[in-house]
Structure formats: C-alpha cells, structure tokens
Short mmCIF file of C-alpha atoms in Angstrom, two decimals:
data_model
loop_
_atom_site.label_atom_id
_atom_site.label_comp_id
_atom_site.label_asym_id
_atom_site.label_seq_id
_atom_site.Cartn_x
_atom_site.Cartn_y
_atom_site.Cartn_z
CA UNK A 15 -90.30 -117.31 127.92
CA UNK A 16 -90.86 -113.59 128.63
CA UNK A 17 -90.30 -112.59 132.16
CA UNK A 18 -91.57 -109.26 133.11
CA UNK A 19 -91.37 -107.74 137.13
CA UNK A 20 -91.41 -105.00 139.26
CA UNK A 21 -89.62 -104.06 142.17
CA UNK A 22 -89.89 -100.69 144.72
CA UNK A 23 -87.45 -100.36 147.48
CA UNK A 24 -86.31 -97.77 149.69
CA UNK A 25 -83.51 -95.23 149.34
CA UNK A 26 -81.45 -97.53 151.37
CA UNK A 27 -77.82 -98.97 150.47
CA UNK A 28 -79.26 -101.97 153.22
CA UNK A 29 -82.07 -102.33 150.54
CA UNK A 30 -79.49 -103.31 147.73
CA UNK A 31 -78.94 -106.84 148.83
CA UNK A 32 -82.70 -107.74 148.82
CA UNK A 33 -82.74 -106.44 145.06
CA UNK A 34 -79.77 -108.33 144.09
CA UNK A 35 -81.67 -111.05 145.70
CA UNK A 36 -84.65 -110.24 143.93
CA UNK A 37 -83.08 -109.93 140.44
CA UNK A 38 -81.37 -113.02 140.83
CA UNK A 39 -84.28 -115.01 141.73
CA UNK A 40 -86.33 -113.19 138.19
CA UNK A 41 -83.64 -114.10 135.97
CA UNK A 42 -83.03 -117.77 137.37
CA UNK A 43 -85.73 -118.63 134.80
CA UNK A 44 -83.60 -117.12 131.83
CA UNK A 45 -80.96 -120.15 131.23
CA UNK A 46 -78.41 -117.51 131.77
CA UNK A 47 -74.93 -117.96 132.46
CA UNK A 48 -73.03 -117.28 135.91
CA UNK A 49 -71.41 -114.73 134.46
CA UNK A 50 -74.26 -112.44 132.62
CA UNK A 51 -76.27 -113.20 135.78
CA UNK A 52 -72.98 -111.86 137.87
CA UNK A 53 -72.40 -108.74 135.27
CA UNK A 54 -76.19 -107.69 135.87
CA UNK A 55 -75.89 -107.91 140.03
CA UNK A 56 -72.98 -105.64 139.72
CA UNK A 57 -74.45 -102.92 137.31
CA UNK A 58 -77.96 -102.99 139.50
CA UNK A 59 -75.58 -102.69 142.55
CA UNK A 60 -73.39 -99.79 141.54
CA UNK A 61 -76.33 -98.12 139.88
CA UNK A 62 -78.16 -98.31 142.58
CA UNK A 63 -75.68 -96.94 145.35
CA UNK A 64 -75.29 -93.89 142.93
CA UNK A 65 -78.69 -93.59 143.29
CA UNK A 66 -78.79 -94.24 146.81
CA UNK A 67 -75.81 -91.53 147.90
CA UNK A 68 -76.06 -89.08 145.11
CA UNK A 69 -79.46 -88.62 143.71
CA UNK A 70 -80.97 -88.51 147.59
CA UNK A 71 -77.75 -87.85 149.16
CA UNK A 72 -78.22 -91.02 151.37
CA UNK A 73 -81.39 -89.67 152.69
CA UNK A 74 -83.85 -92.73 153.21
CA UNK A 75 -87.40 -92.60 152.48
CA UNK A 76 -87.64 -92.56 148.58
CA UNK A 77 -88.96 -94.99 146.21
CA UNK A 78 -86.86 -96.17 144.02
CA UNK A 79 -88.68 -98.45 141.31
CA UNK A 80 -86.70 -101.46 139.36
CA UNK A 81 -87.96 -103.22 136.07
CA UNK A 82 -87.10 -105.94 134.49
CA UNK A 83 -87.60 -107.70 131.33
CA UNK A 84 -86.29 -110.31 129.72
CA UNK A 85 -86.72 -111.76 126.27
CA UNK A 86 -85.19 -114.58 124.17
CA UNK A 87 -82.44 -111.50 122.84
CA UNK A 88 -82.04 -109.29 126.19
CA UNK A 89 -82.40 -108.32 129.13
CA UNK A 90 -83.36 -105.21 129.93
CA UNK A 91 -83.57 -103.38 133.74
CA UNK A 92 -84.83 -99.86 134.04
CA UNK A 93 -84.16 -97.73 137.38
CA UNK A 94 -86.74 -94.58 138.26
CA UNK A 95 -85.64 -92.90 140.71
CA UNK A 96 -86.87 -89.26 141.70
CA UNK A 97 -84.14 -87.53 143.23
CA UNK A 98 -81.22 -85.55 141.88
CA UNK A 99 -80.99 -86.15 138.18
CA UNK A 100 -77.87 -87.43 136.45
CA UNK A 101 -75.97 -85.27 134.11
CA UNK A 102 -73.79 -87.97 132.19
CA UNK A 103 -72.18 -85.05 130.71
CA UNK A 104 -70.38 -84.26 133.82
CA UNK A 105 -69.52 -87.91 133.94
CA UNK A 106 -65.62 -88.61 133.79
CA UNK A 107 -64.06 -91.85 133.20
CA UNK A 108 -61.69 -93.10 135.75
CA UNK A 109 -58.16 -93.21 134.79
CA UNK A 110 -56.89 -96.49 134.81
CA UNK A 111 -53.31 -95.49 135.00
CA UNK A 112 -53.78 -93.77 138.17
CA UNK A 113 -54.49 -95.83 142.07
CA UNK A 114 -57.63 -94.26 142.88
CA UNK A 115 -60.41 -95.44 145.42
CA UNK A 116 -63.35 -93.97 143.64
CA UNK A 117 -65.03 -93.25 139.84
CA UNK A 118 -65.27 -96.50 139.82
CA UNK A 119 -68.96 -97.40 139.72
CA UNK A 120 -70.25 -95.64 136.52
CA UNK A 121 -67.13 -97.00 134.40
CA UNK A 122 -68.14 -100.53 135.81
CA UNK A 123 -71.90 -100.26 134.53
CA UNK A 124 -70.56 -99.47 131.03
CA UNK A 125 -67.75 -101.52 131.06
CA UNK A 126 -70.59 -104.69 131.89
CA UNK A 127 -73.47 -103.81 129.89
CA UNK A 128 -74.29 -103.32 126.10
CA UNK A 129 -76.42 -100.73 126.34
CA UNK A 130 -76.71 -97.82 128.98
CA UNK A 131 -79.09 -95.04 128.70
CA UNK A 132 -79.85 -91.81 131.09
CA UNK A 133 -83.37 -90.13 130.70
CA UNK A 134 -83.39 -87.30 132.85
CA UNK A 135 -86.76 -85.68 130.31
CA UNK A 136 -89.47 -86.19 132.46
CA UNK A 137 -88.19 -83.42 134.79
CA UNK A 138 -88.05 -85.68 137.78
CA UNK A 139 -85.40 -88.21 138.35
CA UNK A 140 -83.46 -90.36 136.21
CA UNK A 141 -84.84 -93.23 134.44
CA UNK A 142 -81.61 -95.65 133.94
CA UNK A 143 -81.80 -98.46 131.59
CA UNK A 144 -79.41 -101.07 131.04
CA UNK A 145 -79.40 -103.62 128.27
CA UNK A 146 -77.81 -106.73 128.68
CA UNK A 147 -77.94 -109.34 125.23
CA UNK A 148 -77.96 -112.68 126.26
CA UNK A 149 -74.79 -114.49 126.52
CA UNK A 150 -72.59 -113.29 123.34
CA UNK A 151 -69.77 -112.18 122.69
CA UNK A 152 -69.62 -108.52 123.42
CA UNK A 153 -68.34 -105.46 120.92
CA UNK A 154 -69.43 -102.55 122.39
CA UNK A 155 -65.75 -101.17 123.72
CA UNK A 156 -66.09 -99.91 127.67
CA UNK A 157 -67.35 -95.93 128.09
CA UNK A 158 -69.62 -96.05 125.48
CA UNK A 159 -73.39 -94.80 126.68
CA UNK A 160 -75.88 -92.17 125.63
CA UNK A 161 -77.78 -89.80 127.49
CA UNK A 162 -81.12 -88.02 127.25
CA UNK A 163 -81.45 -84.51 128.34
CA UNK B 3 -70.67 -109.89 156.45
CA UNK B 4 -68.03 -110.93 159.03
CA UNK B 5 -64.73 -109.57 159.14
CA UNK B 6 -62.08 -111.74 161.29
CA UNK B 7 -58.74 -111.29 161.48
CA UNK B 8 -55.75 -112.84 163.43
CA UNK B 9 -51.56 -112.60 162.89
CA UNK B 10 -49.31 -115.00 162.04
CA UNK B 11 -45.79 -114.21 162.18
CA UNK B 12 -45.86 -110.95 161.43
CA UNK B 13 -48.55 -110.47 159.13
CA UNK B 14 -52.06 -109.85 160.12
CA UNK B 15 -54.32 -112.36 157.96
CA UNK B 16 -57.99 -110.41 157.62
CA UNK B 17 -60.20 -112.98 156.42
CA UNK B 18 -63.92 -111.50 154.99
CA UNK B 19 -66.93 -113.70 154.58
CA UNK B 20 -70.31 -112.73 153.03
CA UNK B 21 -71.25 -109.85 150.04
CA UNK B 22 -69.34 -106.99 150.09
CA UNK B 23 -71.12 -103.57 148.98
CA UNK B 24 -71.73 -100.35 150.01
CA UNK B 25 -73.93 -101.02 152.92
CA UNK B 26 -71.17 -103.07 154.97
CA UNK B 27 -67.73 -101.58 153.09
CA UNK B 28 -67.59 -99.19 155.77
CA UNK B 29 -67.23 -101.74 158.42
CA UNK B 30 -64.45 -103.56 156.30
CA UNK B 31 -62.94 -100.21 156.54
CA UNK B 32 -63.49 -99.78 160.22
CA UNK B 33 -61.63 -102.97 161.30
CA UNK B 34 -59.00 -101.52 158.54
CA UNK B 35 -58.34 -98.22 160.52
CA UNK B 36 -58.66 -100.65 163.77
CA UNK B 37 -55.40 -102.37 162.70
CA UNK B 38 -53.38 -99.43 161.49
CA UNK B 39 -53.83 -97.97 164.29
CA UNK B 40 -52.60 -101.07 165.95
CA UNK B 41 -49.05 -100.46 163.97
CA UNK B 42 -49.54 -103.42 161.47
CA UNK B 43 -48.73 -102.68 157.88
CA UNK B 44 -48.58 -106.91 156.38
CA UNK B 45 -51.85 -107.71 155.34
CA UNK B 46 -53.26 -110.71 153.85
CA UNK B 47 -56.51 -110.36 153.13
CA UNK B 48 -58.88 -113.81 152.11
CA UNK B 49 -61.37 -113.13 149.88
CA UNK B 50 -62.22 -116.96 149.30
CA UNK B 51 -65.67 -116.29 151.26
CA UNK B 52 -66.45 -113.42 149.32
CA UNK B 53 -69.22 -114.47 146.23
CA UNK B 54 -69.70 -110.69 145.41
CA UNK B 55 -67.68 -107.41 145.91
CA UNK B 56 -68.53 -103.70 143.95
CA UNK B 57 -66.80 -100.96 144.01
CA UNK B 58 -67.29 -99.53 147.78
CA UNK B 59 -65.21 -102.87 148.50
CA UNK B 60 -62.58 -101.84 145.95
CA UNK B 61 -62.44 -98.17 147.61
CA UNK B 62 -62.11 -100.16 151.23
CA UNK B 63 -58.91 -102.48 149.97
CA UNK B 64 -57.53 -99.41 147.85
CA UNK B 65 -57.06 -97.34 151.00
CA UNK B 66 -55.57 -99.62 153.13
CA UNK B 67 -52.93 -100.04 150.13
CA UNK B 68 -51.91 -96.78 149.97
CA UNK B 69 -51.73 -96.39 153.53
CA UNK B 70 -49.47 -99.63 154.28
CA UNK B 71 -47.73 -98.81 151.61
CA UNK B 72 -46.24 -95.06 152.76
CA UNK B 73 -44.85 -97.14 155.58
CA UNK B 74 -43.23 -99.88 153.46
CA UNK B 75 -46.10 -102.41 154.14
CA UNK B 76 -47.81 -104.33 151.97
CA UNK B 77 -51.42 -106.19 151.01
CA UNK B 78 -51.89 -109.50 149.17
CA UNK B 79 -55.08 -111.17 148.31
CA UNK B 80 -55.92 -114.34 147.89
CA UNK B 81 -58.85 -116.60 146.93
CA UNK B 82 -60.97 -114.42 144.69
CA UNK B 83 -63.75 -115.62 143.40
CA UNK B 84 -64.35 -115.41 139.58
CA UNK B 85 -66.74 -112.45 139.88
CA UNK B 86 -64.39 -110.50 142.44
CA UNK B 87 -61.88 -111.73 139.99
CA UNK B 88 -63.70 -109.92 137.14
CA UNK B 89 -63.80 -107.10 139.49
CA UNK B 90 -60.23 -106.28 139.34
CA UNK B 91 -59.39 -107.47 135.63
CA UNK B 92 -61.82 -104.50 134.77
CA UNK B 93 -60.15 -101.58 136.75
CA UNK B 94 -56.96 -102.93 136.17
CA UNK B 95 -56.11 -102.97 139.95
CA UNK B 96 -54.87 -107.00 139.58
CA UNK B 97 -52.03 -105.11 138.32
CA UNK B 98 -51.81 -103.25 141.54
CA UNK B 99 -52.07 -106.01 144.02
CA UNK B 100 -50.48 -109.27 144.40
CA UNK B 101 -53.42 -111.66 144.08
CA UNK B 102 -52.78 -115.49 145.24
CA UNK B 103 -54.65 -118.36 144.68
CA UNK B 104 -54.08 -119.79 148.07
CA UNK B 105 -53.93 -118.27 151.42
CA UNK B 106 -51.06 -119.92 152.25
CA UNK B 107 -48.98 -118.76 149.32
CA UNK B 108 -50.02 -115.02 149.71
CA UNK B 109 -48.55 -115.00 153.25
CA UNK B 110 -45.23 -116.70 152.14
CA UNK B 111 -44.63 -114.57 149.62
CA UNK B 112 -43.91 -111.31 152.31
#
C-alpha cells in the first residue's frame, strides 16, 4: 500500500517532536522494522534542527513543509524549507578521530539514509530529500550524497 | 524530559527520562553546568529512560566529558537503548565513553 502525506510546521526545534510523532504514526502502516523506522526519526530530526538554527537562524515563524511517501521499495521524505539555502559544498565531514561536540548532524543523515539529495534551484530554500529502501542490507558507504545547485 | 540526579558515594548519578533533541539538550546541559559548578567531576549518567537521543544530546554529554575530564573526573553511561546505542556506534564516541549495561555496574566501575 502507497502512503502519501503532508506535513507544515513551524520554524520551531519544539515543533520537531510533533513531526517525529507524525512520521511515526504515517509509516506505522509500512511493516517496517524498529530500526528503519528509528534511522528515519533521526535523519528528519537532525535535518530538521539544521533547518531550524541555520536556514532561519532559530527565528520562528516559517513554514517548513514535510512529505512523505512510501512505496513497496522506499521511502522517501522531502523537506522545503525557505530560508537560507544549503551549500553541501561547504559541507565537511566530522572527523571521527577527533572528540568533538558538533558536525555531527549532517554526517548522521548520510551515514542513515541511502539516498540524500540538496536542491537549492528554485532560488528559495532547500528542498531535502532523503531516500530510505525498505529494510535491506545497505551498500551505500557513509558521506556519500549529491547536491543540486 | 526530566533530568534527576542524586550522589551516591561520591559519584553524582544523573538519571534522564524522555526524548532527547535539540529543543530540551540545553536543559540537560543546564543541570550539567549546575553540577560542575557544584565541584563534582564522577558522573553516571542513565540513559535507560531515554527511547531517542540526536546529536544536540551527543554535544550535551560530549562537553561534560571534556570538562570532568581536565580535572581527572570521569562519565559512564549506562542503559542505552538500541537506537541511542546506534547513536554512538556511528560517531564512534562508544569508543570514547565507558558504556554499561547496568546502572549499578557503571558506578562500580569508578
């Protein structure tokens, strides 16, 4: 069964629980496992608080509009958001090696999805997608992601 | 999320229940800076109430480290959850903490 949904929240980090709550509740219908379902409430969570603190600086008061669909191969969320775009080509990866508090977030969306893409065309925003295949084995190594100027 | 924390002996057992993210991290770190500023540098922190954590919790337990740490202190954790578990396996940081199963066994082992 497809499932296909829409969700608009603020540019609040209090708004992040109520659409982990909300993407949680979509997918429940999916015959996922606890751990795909897991992986997706951290990428939405981190992607979102980059959002959130960077694209609007932590300024509330800005829609920020989640999809999600979800097929019999993947699921797929996008992220619009119409603040700051992001320039993945600035991105750096966080050095393992090192004890640091931060970098973290970007490295974890990567590191838990299969597919991560950055469309920053329209002019306004980012549009963030993130593919998740359902419940395989994973190949794609962690850092890999492409970006659309 | 609640934060409570109490001291046994001489190490201060912080014990954190609900989802942990950006929105609350702060006042993780806030009862953090409460307790160094208190003098104590033993911390075990219990994580066994904690279904979710993202990176803002990371950055909160991360700082305290390498604070206790410049004065010889220490922080264990204990009762992770598979997805905090996950969590740490992926930035490599269970190889910066001492992680315990039990509670009890993290607080021993100081």
């Amino acid at each position: 069964m497809d499932i296909d949904n829409r969700l608009v929240i603020d540019s609040r980090l209090e708004e992040i629980a109520r659409a982990r709550d909300w993407l949680a509740e979509r997918v429940s219908q999916a015959m996922l496992s606890r751990e795909t379902v897991g992986d997706l409430k951290l990428a939405l969570t981190e992607a979102l608080s980059n959002v959130i603190c960077h694209s609007y600086d932590s300024e509330p008061g800005h829609q920020i509009i989640l999809s999600l669909f979800v097929d019999d191969k993947a699921l797929t969320l996008t992220i619009r958001d119409f603040g700051r775009p992001f320039d993945a080509s600035l991105y750096q990866m966080p050095d393992l090696d090192k004890l640091q508090e931060g970098g973290y977030g970007v490295f974890l969306i990567q590191s838990l999805m299969d597919q991560v893409r950055y469309d920053t065309s329209s002019g306004v925003g980012t549009t963030l997608t993130l593919v998740k295949q359902r419940d395989r084995q994973r190949s794609k190594k962690p850092g890999n992601y492409s970006a659309s100027p | 999320m609640k934060i409570d924390a109490s001291k046994e002996k001489s190490v201060v057992v912080v014990i954190v229940e609900g989802d942990l993210d950006a929105s609350n991290a702060p006042d993780l770190r806030a009862k953090f800076e409460e307790l160094i500023g208190q003098g104590e540098n033993q911390y075990v922190i219990d994580l066994s109430g904690v279904p979710f954590m993202d990176s803002s919790g990371i950055a909160a337990l991360v700082n305290l480290f390498k604070r206790v740490r410049i004065g010889a202190g220490d922080v264990k954790l204990c009762g992770l959850q598979e997805e905090v578990k996950k969590v740490f396996e992926l930035t490599r940081l269970n190889r910066v903490f001492d992680i315990f199963d039990t509670c009890a066994e993290a607080a021993a082992s100081f």
